[in-house]
């Protein structure tokens, strides 16, 4: 059996990753919030062969094994690069979409099987940011994680099950989602808003310092940016019920 490849050391995410993840970041945060609220604190167990997550009186399906993070070496290992798995495993095969997207767009984080995040200020958070962004490409509901190997590592599981509520547009949550996303990806807040409007808007227009759009609930979202591209003002009016 082949061993694990030497990790690629990163001290920052690639520009290609930042562009991709930034555009979808507010959507990803919202989806993860909805999933976390649905799962709650119940203890759960995953079965990679059955592709299920069991616990809290529920059996959820559509499981994909994303990979694992080592809290000792501070490295990430994609499941497709783990010698215990292969691309043919049903719980791993969906990752082909992530790998192929990375190859087409030059996102090294999605095409490198073993990544060393120890150069980041918070290595575990850097890995989580990467995993949640990658999971966006799989659709579904977001990721669940648990400790493995006596707490020395964390496994990340993507879920795609119709029992889990969809992350529908929420005008009350929108300001928080956009501002939080801009904190995580500060390089281009306008890109974050554009991505959010592409998902939850019906149309939008923009100028040099403003992006505004009509939302799926009939309401409006308008965001103004300062001279440095940061969010300076944000208004989100819900539609009339």
Coordinates of N, CA and C in Angstrom, one line a residue:
X1 N 0.8 -1.2 0.0 CA 0.0 0.0 0.0 C 0.9 1.2 0.0
X2 N 0.7 2.2 -0.9 CA 1.5 3.4 -0.9 C 1.3 4.2 0.3
X3 N 2.3 5.0 0.7 CA 2.2 5.8 1.9 C 1.7 7.1 1.6
X4 N 1.6 8.0 2.6 CA 1.1 9.3 2.4 C 2.2 10.3 1.9
X5 N 1.9 11.1 0.9 CA 2.8 12.0 0.3 C 3.3 13.0 1.3
X6 N 4.5 13.6 1.1 CA 4.9 14.7 2.0 C 4.0 15.9 1.8
X7 N 3.7 16.6 2.9 CA 2.8 17.7 2.8 C 3.4 18.9 2.2
X8 N 2.5 19.6 1.5 CA 2.9 20.9 0.9 C 2.7 22.0 2.0
X9 N 3.7 22.7 2.4 CA 3.7 23.7 3.4 C 3.1 25.0 2.9
X10 N 2.1 25.5 3.5 CA 1.5 26.8 3.2 C 1.5 27.7 4.4
X11 N 1.7 29.0 4.2 CA 1.6 30.0 5.3 C 0.4 31.0 5.0
X12 N -0.2 30.8 3.8 CA -1.4 31.6 3.5 C -2.1 30.9 2.4
X13 N -3.4 31.1 2.3 CA -4.2 30.5 1.2 C -3.8 31.2 -0.1
X14 N -3.9 30.4 -1.2 CA -3.6 30.9 -2.5 C -4.6 31.9 -2.9
X15 N -4.2 32.8 -3.8 CA -5.0 33.8 -4.3 C -6.3 33.2 -5.0
X16 N -6.0 32.1 -5.8 CA -7.1 31.5 -6.5 C -8.2 31.0 -5.5
X17 N -7.7 30.4 -4.4 CA -8.6 29.9 -3.3 C -9.4 31.1 -2.7
X18 N -8.7 32.2 -2.4 CA -9.3 33.3 -1.8 C -10.4 33.9 -2.7
X19 N -10.2 33.9 -4.0 CA -11.3 34.4 -4.9 C -12.5 33.5 -4.9
X20 N -12.2 32.2 -5.0 CA -13.3 31.3 -5.0 C -14.1 31.2 -3.7
X21 N -13.3 31.1 -2.6 CA -14.0 31.0 -1.3 C -14.6 32.3 -0.8
X22 N -14.0 33.4 -1.2 CA -14.6 34.7 -0.8 C -16.0 34.9 -1.4
X23 N -16.1 34.6 -2.7 CA -17.4 34.7 -3.4 C -18.5 33.9 -2.8
X24 N -18.2 32.8 -2.3 CA -19.3 31.9 -1.7 C -19.3 31.9 -0.2
X25 N -18.5 32.7 0.4 CA -18.3 32.7 1.9 C -19.6 32.9 2.7
X26 N -20.3 34.0 2.4 CA -21.5 34.3 3.1 C -22.6 33.2 3.0
X27 N -22.6 32.6 1.8 CA -23.6 31.5 1.6 C -23.1 30.3 2.4
X28 N -21.8 30.0 2.4 CA -21.3 28.8 3.2 C -21.6 29.0 4.7
X29 N -21.3 30.2 5.2 CA -21.6 30.5 6.6 C -23.0 30.2 7.0
X30 N -23.9 30.7 6.1 CA -25.4 30.5 6.3 C -25.7 29.1 6.3
X31 N -25.2 28.4 5.4 CA -25.6 26.9 5.3 C -25.0 26.2 6.5
X32 N -23.9 26.5 6.9 CA -23.3 25.8 8.1 C -24.1 26.2 9.4
X33 N -24.5 27.4 9.5 CA -25.4 27.8 10.6 C -26.6 27.0 10.7
X34 N -27.3 26.8 9.5 CA -28.5 26.0 9.5 C -28.3 24.6 9.8
X35 N -27.2 24.0 9.3 CA -26.9 22.6 9.6 C -26.6 22.5 11.1
X36 N -25.8 23.3 11.7 CA -25.4 23.2 13.1 C -26.6 23.3 14.0
X37 N -27.6 24.2 13.6 CA -28.8 24.3 14.4 C -29.6 23.1 14.3
X38 N -29.7 22.4 13.2 CA -30.4 21.2 13.0 C -29.8 20.0 13.8
X39 N -28.5 19.9 13.7 CA -27.8 18.8 14.4 C -27.8 18.9 15.9
X40 N -27.7 20.1 16.4 CA -27.7 20.3 17.8 C -26.5 19.6 18.5
X41 N -26.6 19.4 19.8 CA -25.5 18.8 20.5 C -25.5 17.3 20.6
X42 N -26.4 16.6 19.9 CA -26.5 15.2 20.0 C -25.2 14.5 19.6
X43 N -24.9 13.4 20.3 CA -23.8 12.6 19.9 C -24.1 11.8 18.7
X44 N -23.2 11.7 17.7 CA -23.4 11.1 16.4 C -22.2 10.2 16.0
X45 N -22.5 9.2 15.2 CA -21.5 8.3 14.7 C -21.7 8.2 13.2
X46 N -20.6 8.2 12.5 CA -20.6 8.0 11.0 C -20.2 6.6 10.6
X47 N -20.8 6.2 9.5 CA -20.5 4.9 8.8 C -20.1 5.2 7.4
X48 N -18.9 5.1 7.1 CA -18.4 5.5 5.7 C -19.0 4.5 4.7
X49 N -19.1 3.2 5.1 CA -19.5 2.2 4.1 C -21.0 2.4 3.8
X50 N -21.8 2.7 4.8 CA -23.2 3.0 4.5 C -23.5 4.4 4.1
X51 N -22.5 5.3 4.3 CA -22.6 6.7 4.0 C -23.7 7.4 4.9
X52 N -23.7 7.0 6.2 CA -24.7 7.6 7.1 C -24.1 8.2 8.3
X53 N -24.9 9.1 8.9 CA -24.5 9.7 10.2 C -25.7 9.5 11.1
X54 N -25.5 8.8 12.2 CA -26.5 8.3 13.1 C -26.4 9.0 14.5
X55 N -27.5 9.4 15.0 CA -27.6 10.0 16.4 C -28.7 10.9 16.5
X56 N -29.1 11.3 17.7 CA -30.2 12.2 18.0 C -31.5 11.6 17.4
X57 N -31.7 10.3 17.4 CA -32.9 9.7 16.8 C -33.0 9.8 15.3
X58 N -31.9 10.1 14.7 CA -32.0 10.3 13.2 C -30.9 9.5 12.5
X59 N -31.2 9.1 11.3 CA -30.2 8.5 10.4 C -30.1 9.4 9.2
X60 N -29.0 10.1 9.0 CA -28.8 11.0 7.9 C -27.9 10.4 6.8
X61 N -28.3 10.6 5.6 CA -27.5 9.9 4.5 C -26.7 11.0 3.6
X62 N -26.3 10.5 2.5 CA -25.5 11.4 1.6 C -24.2 11.8 2.1
X63 N -23.5 10.9 2.9 CA -22.3 11.3 3.6 C -21.1 11.2 2.6
X64 N -20.2 12.2 2.6 CA -18.9 12.2 1.9 C -17.8 12.5 2.9
X65 N -16.8 11.6 2.9 CA -15.6 11.8 3.8 C -14.7 12.9 3.1
X66 N -14.6 14.1 3.7 CA -13.8 15.1 3.2 C -12.3 14.9 3.4
X67 N -12.0 14.5 4.7 CA -10.6 14.3 5.1 C -10.4 14.5 6.5
X68 N -9.2 14.6 7.0 CA -8.9 14.7 8.4 C -7.8 15.7 8.7
X69 N -7.9 16.3 9.9 CA -6.8 17.3 10.3 C -6.1 16.7 11.5
X70 N -4.8 16.7 11.5 CA -4.0 16.2 12.6 C -3.7 17.4 13.5
X71 N -4.1 17.3 14.8 CA -3.7 18.4 15.7 C -2.3 18.3 16.2
X72 N -1.6 17.2 15.9 CA -0.2 17.0 16.2 C 0.7 17.7 15.2
X73 N 0.5 17.3 13.9 CA 1.4 17.8 12.8 C 0.8 19.0 12.2
X74 N -0.5 19.3 12.5 CA -1.2 20.5 12.0 C -1.3 20.4 10.4
X75 N -1.5 19.2 10.0 CA -1.7 18.9 8.6 C -3.1 18.4 8.2
X76 N -3.4 18.7 7.0 CA -4.7 18.2 6.4 C -4.4 17.1 5.4
X77 N -5.3 16.1 5.5 CA -5.2 15.0 4.5 C -6.5 14.7 3.9
X78 N -6.6 15.0 2.5 CA -7.9 14.8 1.8 C -8.1 13.2 1.8
X79 N -9.4 12.8 1.9 CA -9.7 11.4 1.9 C -9.2 10.7 0.7
X80 N -9.2 11.4 -0.5 CA -8.7 10.7 -1.7 C -7.2 10.4 -1.7
X81 N -6.5 11.1 -0.8 CA -5.0 10.9 -0.7 C -4.7 10.0 0.5
X82 N -5.7 9.6 1.2 CA -5.5 8.6 2.4 C -5.3 7.2 1.8
X83 N -4.2 6.5 2.1 CA -4.0 5.2 1.5 C -5.1 4.2 2.0
X84 N -5.9 4.5 3.0 CA -7.0 3.6 3.4 C -8.2 3.7 2.5
X85 N -8.2 4.7 1.7 CA -9.4 4.9 0.8 C -8.9 5.0 -0.7
X86 N -9.9 5.1 -1.6 CA -9.6 5.3 -3.0 C -10.7 6.1 -3.6
X87 N -10.4 6.6 -4.8 CA -11.5 7.3 -5.6 C -12.7 6.5 -5.8
X88 N -12.6 5.2 -5.8 CA -13.7 4.3 -6.1 C -14.7 4.1 -4.9
X89 N -14.2 4.5 -3.7 CA -15.1 4.4 -2.5 C -16.3 5.4 -2.7
X90 N -17.5 4.9 -2.5 CA -18.7 5.8 -2.7 C -18.6 7.1 -1.8
X91 N -18.0 6.9 -0.6 CA -18.0 8.1 0.3 C -16.8 9.0 0.0
X92 N -16.0 8.7 -1.0 CA -14.9 9.5 -1.4 C -15.1 10.1 -2.8
X93 N -15.8 9.3 -3.7 CA -16.0 9.7 -5.1 C -16.5 11.1 -5.3
X94 N -17.4 11.6 -4.5 CA -17.9 13.0 -4.7 C -16.8 14.1 -4.7
X95 N -15.7 13.8 -4.0 CA -14.6 14.7 -4.0 C -13.9 15.0 -5.3
X96 N -14.2 14.1 -6.3 CA -13.7 14.4 -7.6 C -14.1 15.7 -8.1
X97 N -15.3 16.2 -7.8 CA -15.8 17.5 -8.2 C -14.9 18.6 -7.6
X98 N -14.4 18.4 -6.4 CA -13.6 19.4 -5.7 C -12.2 19.4 -6.4
X99 N -11.6 18.2 -6.6 CA -10.3 18.1 -7.2 C -10.3 18.7 -8.6
X100 N -11.4 18.3 -9.4 CA -11.4 18.8 -10.8 C -11.6 20.3 -10.9
X101 N -12.4 20.9 -10.0 CA -12.5 22.4 -9.9 C -11.2 23.0 -9.6
X102 N -10.5 22.4 -8.7 CA -9.2 23.0 -8.3 C -8.2 22.9 -9.5
X103 N -8.2 21.8 -10.2 CA -7.3 21.7 -11.4 C -7.6 22.7 -12.4
X104 N -8.9 22.9 -12.7 CA -9.3 23.9 -13.7 C -9.0 25.3 -13.4
X105 N -9.1 25.6 -12.1 CA -8.9 27.0 -11.7 C -7.7 27.3 -10.9
X106 N -6.8 26.4 -10.9 CA -5.5 26.6 -10.2 C -5.5 26.8 -8.7
X107 N -6.5 26.0 -8.1 CA -6.6 26.1 -6.6 C -5.8 25.0 -6.0
X108 N -4.6 25.2 -5.6 CA -3.7 24.2 -5.1 C -4.2 23.5 -3.9
X109 N -5.0 24.2 -3.1 CA -5.6 23.5 -1.9 C -6.5 22.4 -2.2
X110 N -7.1 22.4 -3.4 CA -8.0 21.3 -3.8 C -7.4 20.2 -4.5
X111 N -6.2 20.4 -5.0 CA -5.5 19.3 -5.8 C -4.3 18.7 -5.1
X112 N -3.9 19.2 -3.9 CA -2.8 18.7 -3.1 C -3.4 17.8 -2.0
X113 N -3.0 16.5 -2.0 CA -3.6 15.6 -1.0 C -3.2 15.8 0.4
X114 N -2.0 16.4 0.7 CA -1.5 16.5 2.1 C -1.0 17.9 2.2
X115 N -1.5 18.7 3.1 CA -1.2 20.1 3.3 C -0.8 20.4 4.7
X116 N 0.3 21.1 4.8 CA 0.8 21.5 6.2 C 0.4 23.0 6.4
X117 N -0.5 23.1 7.4 CA -1.0 24.4 7.8 C -0.3 25.0 9.0
X118 N 0.8 24.5 9.4 CA 1.4 24.9 10.6 C 2.0 26.4 10.5
X119 N 2.1 26.9 9.3 CA 2.6 28.2 9.1 C 1.5 29.3 9.3
X120 N 0.2 28.9 9.5 CA -0.9 29.8 9.7 C -0.9 30.2 11.2
X121 N -1.4 31.4 11.5 CA -1.6 31.7 12.9 C -2.5 30.7 13.6
X122 N -3.6 30.2 12.9 CA -4.5 29.3 13.5 C -4.6 28.1 12.5
X123 N -3.8 27.1 12.5 CA -3.7 26.1 11.5 C -5.1 25.3 11.4
X124 N -5.7 25.0 12.5 CA -7.0 24.3 12.4 C -8.0 25.1 11.7
X125 N -8.1 26.4 12.0 CA -9.1 27.2 11.4 C -8.9 27.4 9.9
X126 N -7.6 27.4 9.6 CA -7.2 27.6 8.1 C -7.7 26.3 7.4
X127 N -7.6 25.2 8.0 CA -8.1 23.9 7.4 C -9.6 23.9 7.3
X128 N -10.3 24.4 8.3 CA -11.7 24.4 8.3 C -12.2 25.3 7.2
X129 N -11.6 26.5 7.1 CA -12.0 27.4 6.1 C -11.9 26.8 4.7
X130 N -10.8 26.0 4.5 CA -10.7 25.3 3.2 C -11.7 24.3 3.0
X131 N -12.0 23.5 4.0 CA -12.9 22.4 3.9 C -14.3 22.9 3.6
X132 N -14.8 23.9 4.3 CA -16.1 24.4 4.1 C -16.3 25.0 2.7
X133 N -15.2 25.7 2.3 CA -15.3 26.3 0.9 C -15.4 25.1 -0.1
X134 N -14.6 24.1 0.1 CA -14.7 22.9 -0.8 C -16.0 22.3 -0.8
X135 N -16.6 22.2 0.3 CA -17.9 21.5 0.5 C -19.0 22.3 -0.3
X136 N -18.8 23.6 -0.5 CA -19.8 24.3 -1.3 C -20.0 23.7 -2.7
X137 N -18.9 23.2 -3.2 CA -18.9 22.6 -4.6 C -19.8 21.3 -4.6
X138 N -20.0 20.7 -3.5 CA -20.8 19.5 -3.4 C -22.3 19.7 -3.2
X139 N -22.6 21.0 -3.0 CA -24.1 21.3 -2.7 C -24.4 20.8 -1.3
X140 N -25.6 20.2 -1.2 CA -26.0 19.6 0.1 C -26.1 20.6 1.2
X141 N -25.6 20.2 2.4 CA -26.0 20.9 3.7 C -24.8 21.4 4.5
X142 N -23.6 21.1 4.1 CA -22.4 21.5 4.9 C -21.7 20.4 5.6
X143 N -20.9 20.7 6.5 CA -20.0 19.7 7.2 C -20.2 19.5 8.6
X144 N -20.1 18.3 9.1 CA -20.1 17.9 10.5 C -18.7 17.3 10.8
X145 N -18.2 17.5 12.0 CA -16.9 17.0 12.3 C -16.9 16.4 13.7
X146 N -15.9 15.5 13.9 CA -15.7 14.9 15.2 C -14.2 14.6 15.5
X147 N -13.9 14.4 16.7 CA -12.5 14.1 17.0 C -12.3 12.6 16.8
X148 N -11.1 12.2 16.3 CA -10.7 10.9 16.0 C -9.3 10.6 16.6
X149 N -8.9 9.3 16.7 CA -7.6 9.0 17.1 C -7.3 9.5 18.5
X150 N -8.2 9.3 19.4 CA -8.0 9.7 20.8 C -7.9 11.2 20.9
X151 N -8.6 11.9 20.1 CA -8.5 13.4 20.1 C -7.3 14.0 19.4
X152 N -6.5 13.2 18.8 CA -5.3 13.7 18.1 C -5.6 14.3 16.7
X153 N -6.8 13.9 16.2 CA -7.2 14.4 14.9 C -8.7 14.8 14.9
X154 N -9.1 15.4 13.8 CA -10.6 15.7 13.5 C -10.9 15.2 12.1
X155 N -12.0 14.5 12.0 CA -12.6 14.1 10.7 C -13.7 15.0 10.3
X156 N -13.8 15.3 9.0 CA -14.8 16.2 8.5 C -15.6 15.4 7.5
X157 N -16.9 15.5 7.7 CA -17.9 14.8 6.9 C -18.9 15.8 6.3
X158 N -19.1 15.6 5.0 CA -20.1 16.4 4.3 C -21.4 15.7 4.2
X159 N -22.5 16.4 4.4 CA -23.9 15.8 4.4 C -24.7 16.4 3.3
X160 N -25.5 15.5 2.7 CA -26.4 15.9 1.6 C -27.7 15.0 1.8
X161 N -28.6 15.5 2.7 CA -29.8 14.8 3.0 C -31.0 15.7 3.0
X162 N -32.1 15.3 2.4 CA -33.3 16.2 2.3 C -34.0 16.4 3.7
X163 N -33.6 15.6 4.7 CA -34.2 15.8 6.0 C -33.7 17.1 6.6
X164 N -32.5 17.5 6.2 CA -31.9 18.7 6.7 C -32.5 20.0 6.0
X165 N -32.9 21.0 6.8 CA -33.5 22.1 6.1 C -32.6 22.9 5.2
X166 N -33.1 23.4 4.1 CA -32.3 24.2 3.2 C -32.0 25.5 3.8
X167 N -30.8 26.0 3.5 CA -30.4 27.4 4.0 C -31.1 28.4 3.1
X168 N -32.4 28.7 3.4 CA -33.1 29.7 2.6 C -32.7 31.1 2.9
X169 N -33.0 32.0 2.0 CA -32.7 33.4 2.2 C -33.3 33.9 3.5
X170 N -32.5 34.6 4.3 CA -33.0 35.2 5.6 C -32.5 36.6 5.7
X171 N -33.5 37.6 5.5 CA -33.1 39.0 5.5 C -32.6 39.5 6.8
X172 N -33.0 38.9 7.9 CA -32.6 39.3 9.2 C -31.1 38.8 9.5
X173 N -30.8 37.7 8.9 CA -29.4 37.2 9.1 C -28.4 37.8 8.1
X174 N -28.9 38.3 7.0 CA -28.0 38.8 5.9 C -26.9 39.8 6.3
X175 N -27.2 40.8 7.1 CA -26.1 41.7 7.5 C -25.0 41.0 8.2
X176 N -25.4 40.2 9.2 CA -24.4 39.4 10.0 C -23.6 38.5 9.1
X177 N -24.2 37.8 8.1 CA -23.5 36.9 7.3 C -22.5 37.6 6.4
X178 N -22.9 38.8 5.8 CA -22.0 39.5 4.9 C -20.8 40.1 5.7
X179 N -21.1 40.6 6.9 CA -20.0 41.2 7.7 C -19.1 40.2 8.2
X180 N -19.6 39.0 8.6 CA -18.7 37.9 9.1 C -17.8 37.4 7.9
X181 N -18.5 37.3 6.8 CA -17.7 36.8 5.6 C -16.6 37.8 5.2
X182 N -16.9 39.1 5.3 CA -15.9 40.1 5.0 C -14.7 40.1 6.0
X183 N -15.0 39.7 7.2 CA -13.9 39.6 8.2 C -13.0 38.4 7.9
X184 N -13.6 37.3 7.4 CA -12.8 36.1 7.0 C -12.0 36.3 5.7
X185 N -12.7 37.0 4.8 CA -12.1 37.3 3.5 C -12.1 38.8 3.2
X186 N -11.2 39.5 3.8 CA -11.3 41.0 3.7 C -10.8 41.6 2.4
X187 N -10.2 40.8 1.5 CA -9.5 41.3 0.3 C -10.5 41.9 -0.6
X188 N -11.7 41.3 -0.8 CA -12.6 41.8 -1.8 C -14.1 41.6 -1.3
X189 N -14.5 42.5 -0.4 CA -15.9 42.4 0.1 C -17.0 42.5 -1.0
X190 N -16.7 43.3 -2.0 CA -17.7 43.4 -3.1 C -17.9 42.0 -3.7
X191 N -16.9 41.2 -3.9 CA -17.0 39.9 -4.4 C -18.0 39.0 -3.6
X192 N -17.9 39.2 -2.3 CA -18.7 38.5 -1.3 C -20.2 38.8 -1.6
X193 N -20.5 40.1 -1.7 CA -21.8 40.6 -1.9 C -22.3 40.1 -3.3
X194 N -21.5 40.2 -4.3 CA -21.9 39.7 -5.6 C -22.3 38.2 -5.6
X195 N -21.5 37.4 -4.9 CA -21.8 36.0 -4.8 C -23.1 35.7 -4.0
X196 N -23.3 36.5 -3.0 CA -24.5 36.3 -2.2 C -25.8 36.7 -3.0
X197 N -25.7 37.8 -3.8 CA -26.8 38.2 -4.6 C -27.0 37.2 -5.8
X198 N -25.9 36.6 -6.3 CA -26.1 35.6 -7.3 C -26.9 34.4 -6.8
X199 N -26.8 34.1 -5.5 CA -27.5 33.0 -4.9 C -28.9 33.4 -4.4
X200 N -29.1 34.5 -3.8 CA -30.4 34.8 -3.2 C -31.1 36.0 -3.9
X201 N -30.5 36.6 -4.9 CA -31.1 37.7 -5.5 C -31.8 37.3 -6.8
X202 N -32.6 38.2 -7.3 CA -33.3 38.0 -8.6 C -32.6 38.8 -9.7
X203 N -32.1 40.0 -9.3 CA -31.3 40.9 -10.2 C -30.5 41.8 -9.3
X204 N -29.5 42.4 -9.9 CA -28.7 43.4 -9.2 C -27.9 44.3 -10.1
X205 N -27.6 45.4 -9.6 CA -26.8 46.4 -10.3 C -25.7 46.9 -9.4
X206 N -24.7 47.5 -10.0 CA -23.6 48.0 -9.2 C -23.0 49.2 -9.9
X207 N -22.4 50.0 -9.0 CA -21.6 51.2 -9.5 C -20.2 51.0 -8.8
X208 N -19.4 52.1 -8.9 CA -18.0 52.0 -8.4 C -18.0 51.7 -6.9
X209 N -19.0 52.2 -6.2 CA -19.0 52.0 -4.7 C -20.2 51.4 -4.1
X210 N -21.1 50.9 -5.0 CA -22.4 50.3 -4.5 C -22.8 49.1 -5.2
X211 N -23.3 48.1 -4.5 CA -24.0 46.9 -5.1 C -25.3 46.8 -4.5
X212 N -26.4 46.8 -5.3 CA -27.8 46.7 -4.8 C -28.5 45.7 -5.7
X213 N -29.5 45.0 -5.0 CA -30.2 44.0 -5.8 C -31.6 43.7 -5.2
X214 N -32.5 43.1 -6.0 CA -33.8 42.6 -5.5 C -33.6 41.2 -5.1
X215 N -34.2 40.8 -3.9 CA -34.0 39.5 -3.4 C -35.2 38.6 -3.6
X216 N -35.0 37.3 -3.4 CA -36.0 36.3 -3.7 C -37.3 36.5 -2.9
X217 N -37.2 37.2 -1.8 CA -38.4 37.4 -1.0 C -39.1 38.7 -1.4
X218 N -38.6 39.4 -2.4 CA -39.3 40.6 -2.8 C -38.6 41.8 -2.2
X219 N -37.7 41.6 -1.2 CA -37.0 42.7 -0.6 C -35.9 43.3 -1.4
X220 N -35.1 44.1 -0.7 CA -33.9 44.8 -1.4 C -32.7 44.7 -0.5
X221 N -31.6 44.6 -1.1 CA -30.3 44.6 -0.4 C -29.4 45.6 -1.1
X222 N -28.8 46.5 -0.3 CA -27.9 47.5 -0.9 C -26.7 47.6 0.0
X223 N -25.5 47.6 -0.6 CA -24.3 47.7 0.2 C -23.4 48.8 -0.5
X224 N -22.9 49.7 0.4 CA -22.0 50.7 -0.1 C -20.6 50.4 0.5
X225 N -19.6 50.7 -0.4 CA -18.2 50.4 0.0 C -17.4 51.7 0.1
X226 N -16.4 51.8 1.0 CA -15.6 53.0 1.1 C -14.4 53.0 0.1
X227 N -13.6 54.0 0.2 CA -12.5 54.1 -0.8 C -11.5 52.9 -0.8
X228 N -11.5 52.2 0.3 CA -10.6 51.0 0.4 C -11.3 49.7 0.1
X229 N -12.6 49.8 -0.4 CA -13.3 48.6 -0.7 C -14.0 47.9 0.4
X230 N -13.9 48.5 1.6 CA -14.6 47.9 2.8 C -16.1 48.2 2.8
X231 N -16.8 47.4 3.5 CA -18.3 47.7 3.6 C -18.4 48.9 4.5
X232 N -19.1 49.9 4.0 CA -19.3 51.1 4.8 C -20.7 51.3 5.3
X233 N -21.6 50.8 4.5 CA -23.1 50.8 4.9 C -23.8 49.7 4.2
X234 N -24.8 49.2 5.0 CA -25.5 48.0 4.5 C -27.0 48.1 4.9
X235 N -27.9 48.0 3.9 CA -29.3 48.0 4.3 C -30.0 46.8 3.6
X236 N -30.8 46.1 4.4 CA -31.5 44.9 3.9 C -33.0 45.0 4.3
X237 N -33.8 45.3 3.3 CA -35.2 45.5 3.6 C -36.0 44.2 3.2
X238 N -36.7 43.6 4.1 CA -37.4 42.3 3.7 C -38.6 42.6 2.8
X239 N -39.0 41.7 2.1 CA -40.2 41.8 1.3 C -41.5 41.8 2.1
X240 N -42.5 42.3 1.5 CA -43.8 42.4 2.2 C -44.4 41.0 2.2
X241 N -44.9 40.6 3.4 CA -45.5 39.2 3.5 C -47.0 39.3 3.2

